[in-house]
Short mmCIF file of C-alpha atoms in Angstrom, two decimals:
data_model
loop_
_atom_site.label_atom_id
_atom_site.label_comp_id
_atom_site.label_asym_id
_atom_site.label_seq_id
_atom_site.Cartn_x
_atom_site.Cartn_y
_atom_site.Cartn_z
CA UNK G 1 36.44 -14.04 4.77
CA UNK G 2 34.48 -17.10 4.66
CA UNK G 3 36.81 -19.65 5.40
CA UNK G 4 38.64 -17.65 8.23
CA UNK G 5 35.16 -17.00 9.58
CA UNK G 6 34.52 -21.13 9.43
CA UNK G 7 37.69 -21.77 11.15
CA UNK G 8 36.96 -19.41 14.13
CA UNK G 9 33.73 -21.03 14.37
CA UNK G 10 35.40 -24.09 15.09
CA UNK G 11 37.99 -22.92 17.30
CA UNK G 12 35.55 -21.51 19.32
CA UNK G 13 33.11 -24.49 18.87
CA UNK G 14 35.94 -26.78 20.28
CA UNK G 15 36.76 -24.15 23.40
CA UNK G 16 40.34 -23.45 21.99
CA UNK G 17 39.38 -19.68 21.58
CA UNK G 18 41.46 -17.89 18.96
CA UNK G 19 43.77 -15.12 19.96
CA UNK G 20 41.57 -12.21 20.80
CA UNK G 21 42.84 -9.27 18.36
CA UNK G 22 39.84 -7.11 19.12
CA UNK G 23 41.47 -3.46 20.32
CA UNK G 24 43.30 -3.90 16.74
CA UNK G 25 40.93 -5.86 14.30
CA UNK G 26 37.98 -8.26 14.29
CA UNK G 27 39.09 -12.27 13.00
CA UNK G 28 37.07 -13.16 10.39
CA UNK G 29 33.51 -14.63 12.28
CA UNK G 30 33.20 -11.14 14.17
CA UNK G 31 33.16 -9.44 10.91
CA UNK G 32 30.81 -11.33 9.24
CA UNK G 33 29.06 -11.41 12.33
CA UNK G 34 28.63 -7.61 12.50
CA UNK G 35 28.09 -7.28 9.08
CA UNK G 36 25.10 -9.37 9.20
CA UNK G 37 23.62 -7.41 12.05
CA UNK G 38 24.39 -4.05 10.54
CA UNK G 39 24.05 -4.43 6.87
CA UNK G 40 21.26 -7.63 6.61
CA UNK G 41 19.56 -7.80 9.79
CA UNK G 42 19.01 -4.00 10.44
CA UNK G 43 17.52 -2.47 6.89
CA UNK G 44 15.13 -6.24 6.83
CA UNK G 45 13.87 -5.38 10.56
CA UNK G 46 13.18 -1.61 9.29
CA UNK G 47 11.67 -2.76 6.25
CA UNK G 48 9.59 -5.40 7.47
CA UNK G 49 8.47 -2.88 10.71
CA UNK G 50 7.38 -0.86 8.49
CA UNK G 51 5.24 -2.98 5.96
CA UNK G 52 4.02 -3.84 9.28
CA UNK G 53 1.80 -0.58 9.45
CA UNK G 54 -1.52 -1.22 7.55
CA UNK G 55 -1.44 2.86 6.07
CA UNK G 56 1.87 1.74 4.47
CA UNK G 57 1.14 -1.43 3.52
CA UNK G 58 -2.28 -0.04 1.90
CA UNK G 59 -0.55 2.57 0.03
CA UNK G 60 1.97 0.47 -1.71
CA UNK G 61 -0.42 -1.03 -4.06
CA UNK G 62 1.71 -4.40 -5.48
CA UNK G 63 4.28 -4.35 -3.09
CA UNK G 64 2.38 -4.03 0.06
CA UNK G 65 0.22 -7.53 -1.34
CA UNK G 66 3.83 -9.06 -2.22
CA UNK G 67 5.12 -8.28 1.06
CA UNK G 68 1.55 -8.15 3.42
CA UNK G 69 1.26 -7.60 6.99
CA UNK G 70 1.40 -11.57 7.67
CA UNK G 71 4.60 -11.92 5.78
CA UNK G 72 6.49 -8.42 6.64
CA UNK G 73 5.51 -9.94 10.26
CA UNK G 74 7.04 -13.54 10.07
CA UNK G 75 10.13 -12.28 8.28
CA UNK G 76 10.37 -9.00 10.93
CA UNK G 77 10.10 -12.47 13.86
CA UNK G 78 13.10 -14.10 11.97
CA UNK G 79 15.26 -11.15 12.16
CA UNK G 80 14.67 -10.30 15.56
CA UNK G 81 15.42 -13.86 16.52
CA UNK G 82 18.99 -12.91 14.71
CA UNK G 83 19.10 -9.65 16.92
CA UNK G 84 18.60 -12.03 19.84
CA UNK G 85 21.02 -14.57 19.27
CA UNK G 86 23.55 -11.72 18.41
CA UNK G 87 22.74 -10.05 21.80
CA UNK G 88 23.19 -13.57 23.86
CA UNK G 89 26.39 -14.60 22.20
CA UNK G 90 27.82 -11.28 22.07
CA UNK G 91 27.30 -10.95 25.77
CA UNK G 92 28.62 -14.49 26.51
CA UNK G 93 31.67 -13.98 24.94
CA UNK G 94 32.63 -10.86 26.63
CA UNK G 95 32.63 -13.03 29.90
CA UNK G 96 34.04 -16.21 28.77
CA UNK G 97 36.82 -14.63 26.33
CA UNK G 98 38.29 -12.11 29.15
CA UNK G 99 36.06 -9.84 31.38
CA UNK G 100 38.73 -7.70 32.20
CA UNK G 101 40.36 -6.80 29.33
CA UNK G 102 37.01 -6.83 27.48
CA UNK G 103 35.25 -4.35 30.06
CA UNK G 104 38.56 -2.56 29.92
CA UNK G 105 37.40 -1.65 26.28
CA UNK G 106 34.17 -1.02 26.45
CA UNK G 107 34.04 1.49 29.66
CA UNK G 108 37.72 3.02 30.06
CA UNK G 109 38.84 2.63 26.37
CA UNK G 110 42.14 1.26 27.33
CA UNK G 111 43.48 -1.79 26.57
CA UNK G 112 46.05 -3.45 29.20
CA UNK G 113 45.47 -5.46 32.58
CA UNK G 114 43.99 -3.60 34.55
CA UNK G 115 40.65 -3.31 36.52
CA UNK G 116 40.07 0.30 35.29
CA UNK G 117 36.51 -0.68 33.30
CA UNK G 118 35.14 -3.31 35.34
CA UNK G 119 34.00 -0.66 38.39
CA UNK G 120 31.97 1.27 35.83
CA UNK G 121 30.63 -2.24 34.53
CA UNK G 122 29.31 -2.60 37.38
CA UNK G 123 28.21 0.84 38.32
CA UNK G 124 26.42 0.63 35.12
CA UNK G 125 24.63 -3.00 35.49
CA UNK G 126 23.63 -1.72 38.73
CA UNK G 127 21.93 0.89 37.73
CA UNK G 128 20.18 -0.95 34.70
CA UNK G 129 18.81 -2.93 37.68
CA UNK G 130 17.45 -0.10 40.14
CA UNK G 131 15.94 1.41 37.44
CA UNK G 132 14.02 -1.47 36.01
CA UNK G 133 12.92 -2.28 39.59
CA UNK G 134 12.00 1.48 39.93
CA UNK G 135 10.05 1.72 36.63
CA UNK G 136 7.86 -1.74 36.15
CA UNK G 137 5.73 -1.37 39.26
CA UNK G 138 5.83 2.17 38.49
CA UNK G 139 4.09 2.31 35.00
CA UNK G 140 1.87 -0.79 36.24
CA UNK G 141 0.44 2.01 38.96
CA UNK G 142 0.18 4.47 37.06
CA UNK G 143 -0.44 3.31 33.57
CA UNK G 144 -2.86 6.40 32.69
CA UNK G 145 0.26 8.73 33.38
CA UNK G 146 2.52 6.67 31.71
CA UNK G 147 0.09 6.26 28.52
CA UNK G 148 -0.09 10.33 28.53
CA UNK G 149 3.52 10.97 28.09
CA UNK G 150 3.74 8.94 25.56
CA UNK G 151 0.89 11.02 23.49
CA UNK G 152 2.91 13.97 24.50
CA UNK G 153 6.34 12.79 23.27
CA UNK G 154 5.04 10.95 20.06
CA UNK G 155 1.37 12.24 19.62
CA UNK G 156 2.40 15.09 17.84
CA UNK G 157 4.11 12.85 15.34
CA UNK G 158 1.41 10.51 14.80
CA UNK G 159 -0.84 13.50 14.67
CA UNK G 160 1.30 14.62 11.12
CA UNK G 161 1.93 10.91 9.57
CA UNK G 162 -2.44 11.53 9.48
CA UNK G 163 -2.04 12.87 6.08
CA UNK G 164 -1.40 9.43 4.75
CA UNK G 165 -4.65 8.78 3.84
CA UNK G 166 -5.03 5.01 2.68
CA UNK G 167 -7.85 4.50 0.19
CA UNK G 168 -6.87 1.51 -2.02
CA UNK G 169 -9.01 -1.05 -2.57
CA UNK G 170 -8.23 -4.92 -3.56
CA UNK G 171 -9.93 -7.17 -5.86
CA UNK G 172 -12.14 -10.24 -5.85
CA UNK G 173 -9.18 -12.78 -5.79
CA UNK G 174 -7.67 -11.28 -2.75
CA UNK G 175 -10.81 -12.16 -0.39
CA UNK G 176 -9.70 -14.18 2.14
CA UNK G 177 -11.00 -17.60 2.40
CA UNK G 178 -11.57 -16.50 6.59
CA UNK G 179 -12.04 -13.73 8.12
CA UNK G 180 -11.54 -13.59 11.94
CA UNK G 181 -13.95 -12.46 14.01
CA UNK G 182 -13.59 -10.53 17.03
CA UNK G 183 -15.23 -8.43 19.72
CA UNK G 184 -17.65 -9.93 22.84
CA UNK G 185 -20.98 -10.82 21.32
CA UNK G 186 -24.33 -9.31 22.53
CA UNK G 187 -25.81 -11.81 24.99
CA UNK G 188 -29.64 -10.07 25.87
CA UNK G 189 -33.17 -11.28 25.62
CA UNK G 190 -33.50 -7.91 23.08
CA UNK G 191 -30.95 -9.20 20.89
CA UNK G 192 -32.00 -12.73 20.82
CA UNK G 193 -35.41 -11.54 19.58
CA UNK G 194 -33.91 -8.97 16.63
CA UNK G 195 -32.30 -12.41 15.80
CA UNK G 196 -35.52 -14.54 15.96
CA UNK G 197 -37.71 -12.09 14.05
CA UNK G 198 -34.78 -11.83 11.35
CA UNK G 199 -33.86 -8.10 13.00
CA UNK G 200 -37.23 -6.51 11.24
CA UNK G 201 -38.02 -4.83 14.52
CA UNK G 202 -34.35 -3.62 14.49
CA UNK G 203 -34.22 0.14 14.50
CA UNK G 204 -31.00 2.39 13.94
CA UNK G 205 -31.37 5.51 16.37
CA UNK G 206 -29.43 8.85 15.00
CA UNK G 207 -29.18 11.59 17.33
CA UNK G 208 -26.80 14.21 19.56
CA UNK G 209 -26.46 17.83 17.52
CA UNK G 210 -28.33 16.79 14.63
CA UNK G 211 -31.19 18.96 12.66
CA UNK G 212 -33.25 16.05 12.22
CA UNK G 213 -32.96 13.05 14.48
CA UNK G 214 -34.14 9.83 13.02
CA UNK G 215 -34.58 5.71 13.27
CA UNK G 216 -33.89 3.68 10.63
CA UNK G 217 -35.16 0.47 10.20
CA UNK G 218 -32.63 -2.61 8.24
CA UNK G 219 -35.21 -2.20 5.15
CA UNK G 220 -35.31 1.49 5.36
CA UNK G 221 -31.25 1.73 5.39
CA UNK G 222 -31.30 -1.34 2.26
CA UNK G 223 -33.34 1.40 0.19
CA UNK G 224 -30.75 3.85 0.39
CA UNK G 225 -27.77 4.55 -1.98
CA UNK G 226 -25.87 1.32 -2.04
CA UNK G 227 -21.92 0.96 -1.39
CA UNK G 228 -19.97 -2.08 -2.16
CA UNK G 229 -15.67 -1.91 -1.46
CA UNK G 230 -13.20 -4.99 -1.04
CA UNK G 231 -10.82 -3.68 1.52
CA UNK G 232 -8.39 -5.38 3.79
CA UNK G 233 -9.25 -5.53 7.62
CA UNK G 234 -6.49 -4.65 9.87
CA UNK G 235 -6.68 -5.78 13.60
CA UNK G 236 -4.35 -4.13 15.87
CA UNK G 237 -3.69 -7.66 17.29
CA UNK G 238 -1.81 -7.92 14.40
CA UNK G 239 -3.62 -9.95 12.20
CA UNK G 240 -5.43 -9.00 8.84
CA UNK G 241 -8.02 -10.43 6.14
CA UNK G 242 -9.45 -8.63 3.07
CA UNK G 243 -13.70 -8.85 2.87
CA UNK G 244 -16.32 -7.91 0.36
CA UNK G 245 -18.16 -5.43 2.39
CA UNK G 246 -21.64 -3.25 1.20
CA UNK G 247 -24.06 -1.18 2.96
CA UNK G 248 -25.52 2.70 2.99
CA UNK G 249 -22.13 5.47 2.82
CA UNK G 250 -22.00 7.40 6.09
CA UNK G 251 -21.93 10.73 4.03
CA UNK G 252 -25.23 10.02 2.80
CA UNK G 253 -26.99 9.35 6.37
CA UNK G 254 -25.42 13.02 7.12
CA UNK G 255 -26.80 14.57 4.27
CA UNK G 256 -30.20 13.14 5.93
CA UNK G 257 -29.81 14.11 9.67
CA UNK G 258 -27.45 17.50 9.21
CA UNK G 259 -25.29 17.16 11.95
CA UNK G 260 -24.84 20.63 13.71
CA UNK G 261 -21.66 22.84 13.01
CA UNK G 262 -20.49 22.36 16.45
CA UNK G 263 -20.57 18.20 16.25
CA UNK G 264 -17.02 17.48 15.95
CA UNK G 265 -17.33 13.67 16.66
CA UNK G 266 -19.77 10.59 16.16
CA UNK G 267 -20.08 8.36 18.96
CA UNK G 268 -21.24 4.31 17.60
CA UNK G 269 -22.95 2.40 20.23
CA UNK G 270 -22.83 -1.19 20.57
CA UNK G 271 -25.86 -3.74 21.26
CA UNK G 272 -22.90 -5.94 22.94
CA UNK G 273 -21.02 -5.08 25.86
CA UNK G 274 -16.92 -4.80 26.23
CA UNK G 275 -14.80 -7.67 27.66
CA UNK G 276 -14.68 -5.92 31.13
CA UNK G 277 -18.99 -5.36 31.11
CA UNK G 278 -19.97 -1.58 30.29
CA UNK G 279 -21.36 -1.03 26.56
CA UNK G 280 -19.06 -0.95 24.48
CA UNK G 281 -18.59 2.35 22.06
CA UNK G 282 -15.82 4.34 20.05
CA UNK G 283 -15.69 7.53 19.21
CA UNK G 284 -14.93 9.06 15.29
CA UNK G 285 -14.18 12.62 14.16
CA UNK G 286 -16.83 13.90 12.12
CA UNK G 287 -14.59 13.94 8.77
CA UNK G 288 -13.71 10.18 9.02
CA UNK G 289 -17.68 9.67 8.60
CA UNK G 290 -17.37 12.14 5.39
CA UNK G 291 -14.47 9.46 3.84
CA UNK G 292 -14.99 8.30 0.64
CA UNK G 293 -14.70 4.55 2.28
CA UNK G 294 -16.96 4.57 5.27
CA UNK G 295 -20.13 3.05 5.32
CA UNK G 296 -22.84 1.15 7.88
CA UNK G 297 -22.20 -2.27 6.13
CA UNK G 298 -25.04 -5.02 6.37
CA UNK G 299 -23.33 -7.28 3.48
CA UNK G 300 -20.15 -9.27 4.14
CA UNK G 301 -19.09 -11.21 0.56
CA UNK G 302 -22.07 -10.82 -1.18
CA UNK G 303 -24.52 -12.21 1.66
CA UNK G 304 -26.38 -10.86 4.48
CA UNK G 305 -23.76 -9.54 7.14
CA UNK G 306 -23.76 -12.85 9.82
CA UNK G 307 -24.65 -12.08 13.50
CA UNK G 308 -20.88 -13.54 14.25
CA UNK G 309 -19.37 -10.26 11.99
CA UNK G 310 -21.90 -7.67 13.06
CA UNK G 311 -25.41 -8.42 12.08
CA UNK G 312 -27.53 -6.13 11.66
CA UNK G 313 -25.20 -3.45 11.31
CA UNK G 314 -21.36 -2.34 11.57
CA UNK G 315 -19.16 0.04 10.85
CA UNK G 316 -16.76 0.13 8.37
CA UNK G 317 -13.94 3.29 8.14
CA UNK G 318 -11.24 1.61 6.25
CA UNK G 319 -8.94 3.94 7.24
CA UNK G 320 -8.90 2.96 10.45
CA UNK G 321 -7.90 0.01 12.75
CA UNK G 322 -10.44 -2.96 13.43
CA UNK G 323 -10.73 -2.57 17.08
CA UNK G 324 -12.65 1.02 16.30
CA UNK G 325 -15.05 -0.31 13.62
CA UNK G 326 -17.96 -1.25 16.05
CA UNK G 327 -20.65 -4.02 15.22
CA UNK G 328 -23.60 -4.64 16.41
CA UNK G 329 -24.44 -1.01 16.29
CA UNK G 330 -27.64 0.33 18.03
CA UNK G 331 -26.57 4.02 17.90
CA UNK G 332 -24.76 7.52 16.51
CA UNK G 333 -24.37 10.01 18.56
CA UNK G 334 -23.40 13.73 16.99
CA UNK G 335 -21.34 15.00 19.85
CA UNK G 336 -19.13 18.22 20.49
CA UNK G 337 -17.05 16.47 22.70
CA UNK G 338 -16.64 13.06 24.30
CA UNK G 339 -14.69 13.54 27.48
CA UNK G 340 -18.11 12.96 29.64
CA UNK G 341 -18.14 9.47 27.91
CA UNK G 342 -16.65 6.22 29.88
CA UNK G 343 -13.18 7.64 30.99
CA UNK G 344 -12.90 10.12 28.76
CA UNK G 345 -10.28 8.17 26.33
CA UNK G 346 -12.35 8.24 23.42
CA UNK G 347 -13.57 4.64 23.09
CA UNK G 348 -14.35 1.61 25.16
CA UNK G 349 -10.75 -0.38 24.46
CA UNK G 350 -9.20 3.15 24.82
CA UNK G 351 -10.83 3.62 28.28
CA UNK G 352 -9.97 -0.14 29.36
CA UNK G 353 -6.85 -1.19 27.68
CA UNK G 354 -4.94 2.06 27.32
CA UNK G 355 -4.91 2.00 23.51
CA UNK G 356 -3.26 5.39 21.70
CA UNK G 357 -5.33 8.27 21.19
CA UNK G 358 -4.84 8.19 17.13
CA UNK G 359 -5.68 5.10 15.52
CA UNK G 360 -6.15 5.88 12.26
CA UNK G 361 -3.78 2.90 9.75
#
């Protein structure tokens, strides 16, 4: 196999193109070739795909830290590079090594001289090109539309991989030595003046369809039950980093206000605006804030949470992705619903940047 597969190489490197046996067997490059693609490049592309999905990756205890998210990624880039290189030559050699015959195979399964497949070659190239004329300035209009068939043909299926509750935790060696920090930061006179007085005037405002609405001040939510969890940080930009993070469990701020039976969602408010102006919030269901792993975190690593990660307060629901964890936060809201907020999408990146409706890892 190997050295009939080098000697094609070079008879095709050198133009002298070896007699095409196709219809009746593949030489010795095409099968290793194809076996590559099918049997190597395939299952590592699956594979790394999915160690690419934090809830998986989270799951797998040792073998989602062996193969990570940055890894799984960079191998998953290596592969598709094969898938592309495959696709170019492949298509290249169809032309150069006999259109006719080869289109002959492909779209009228017969193999002689004739121009039987090369009319539906065409047919079908042409029609590959209306329709991706038709269909990019189409979804660009209506994006919205677009974005709601795809919850309707694949919602349902994210809606039952839900179960797959991550709650594994990492240790103090896996910390990263940087964690990235995203989101626009709060740019007010207010804000600059929490800063300057070291956020002692900072107050935490809990309300909506709650029995007992309340503000918390920094010091009064330090006196309450303290959580500490090392957990890894998944962006949906695609990169990740694994913190030290502590503050008050969400539970336990219930327990104080009693959110009504008909609240069905929390609503976190930002001090900082989105990257398109309009405050930014996101939207939770009411049993994410009851998960053993969410908690208003003022502590990043063991120090005071900085103002470039957060500070005072953020959110962290570790079961979800990083874009939803809001910092800065100024306000909960208990709500029954949230289509009367922004756009009605359930969150401020979900409003502007058509983000999926389910975002839990």
């Amino acid at each position: 196999m190997f050295p009939a597969a080098l000697s094609t190489g070079i008879q095709y490197a050198s133009l002298n193109f070896p007699v095409d046996e196709g219809w009746t067997r593949y030489n010795g490059l095409q099968q290793l070739t194809y076996f590559i693609t099918v049997f190597v490049a395939a299952p590592v592309s699956i594979i790394t795909g999915f160690m690419q999905g934090p809830a998986i990756s989270n799951r797998l205890g040792w073998f989602g830290r062996v193969l990570d998210r940055q890894k799984a990624r960079s191998i998953h880039f290596i592969s598709f590079l094969w898938f592309v290189f495959f696709i170019v030559a492949h298509g290249v050699m169809v032309f150069v090594t006999g259109l006719r015959q080869n289109t002959n195979h492909m779209f009228a399964g017969v193999h002689d001289e004739s121009w039987s497949g090369f009319p539906f070659f065409l047919l079908a190239m042409a029609i590959i090109v209306a329709a991706w004329l038709w269909v990019s300035p189409f979804t660009l209009r209506n994006a919205r539309l677009v974005q709601k068939t795809g919850q309707f043909t694949v919602g349902w299926i994210k809606g039952l991989i839900e179960w797959f509750d991550p709650r594994s935790q990492m240790t103090e060696k896996d910390i990263s030595p940087y964690l990235w920090p995203n989101g626009t930061m709060p740019n007010s006179p207010e804000f600059d003046s929490l800063i300057a007085g070291n956020f002692e005037s900072y107050r935490l405002i809990i309300g909506g369809l709650v029995e007992h609405p309340r503000e918390f001040s920094l010091a009064d939510l330090k006196a309450l039950r303290r959580q500490e969890q090392i957990t890894t940080h998944f962006c949906i930009q695609g990169w990740s980093g694994v913190a030290k993070w502590a503050g008050v469990p969400m539970r336990d701020i219930m327990n104080i206000v009693k959110p009504a039976p008909e609240a069905r969602y929390a609503v976190f408010y930002s001090i900082a605006e989105g990257g398109d102006r309009g405050r930014y919030y996101d939207v939770h269901k009411i049993s994410n804030m009851r998960h053993e792993l969410t908690i208003l975190a003022c502590e990043m690593n063991g120090e005071a949470l900085t103002v470039l990660h957060g500070a005072p307060l953020r959110l962290r629901c570790e079961n979800e992705l990083g874009f939803k964890m809001v910092k800065w936060i100024s306000a909960v809201e208990f709500v029954d619903d949230f289509k009367h907020l922004g756009a009605g999408q359930r969150g401020y990146n979900e409003d502007h940047e058509f983000y999926g409706y389910r975002m839990p890892i």
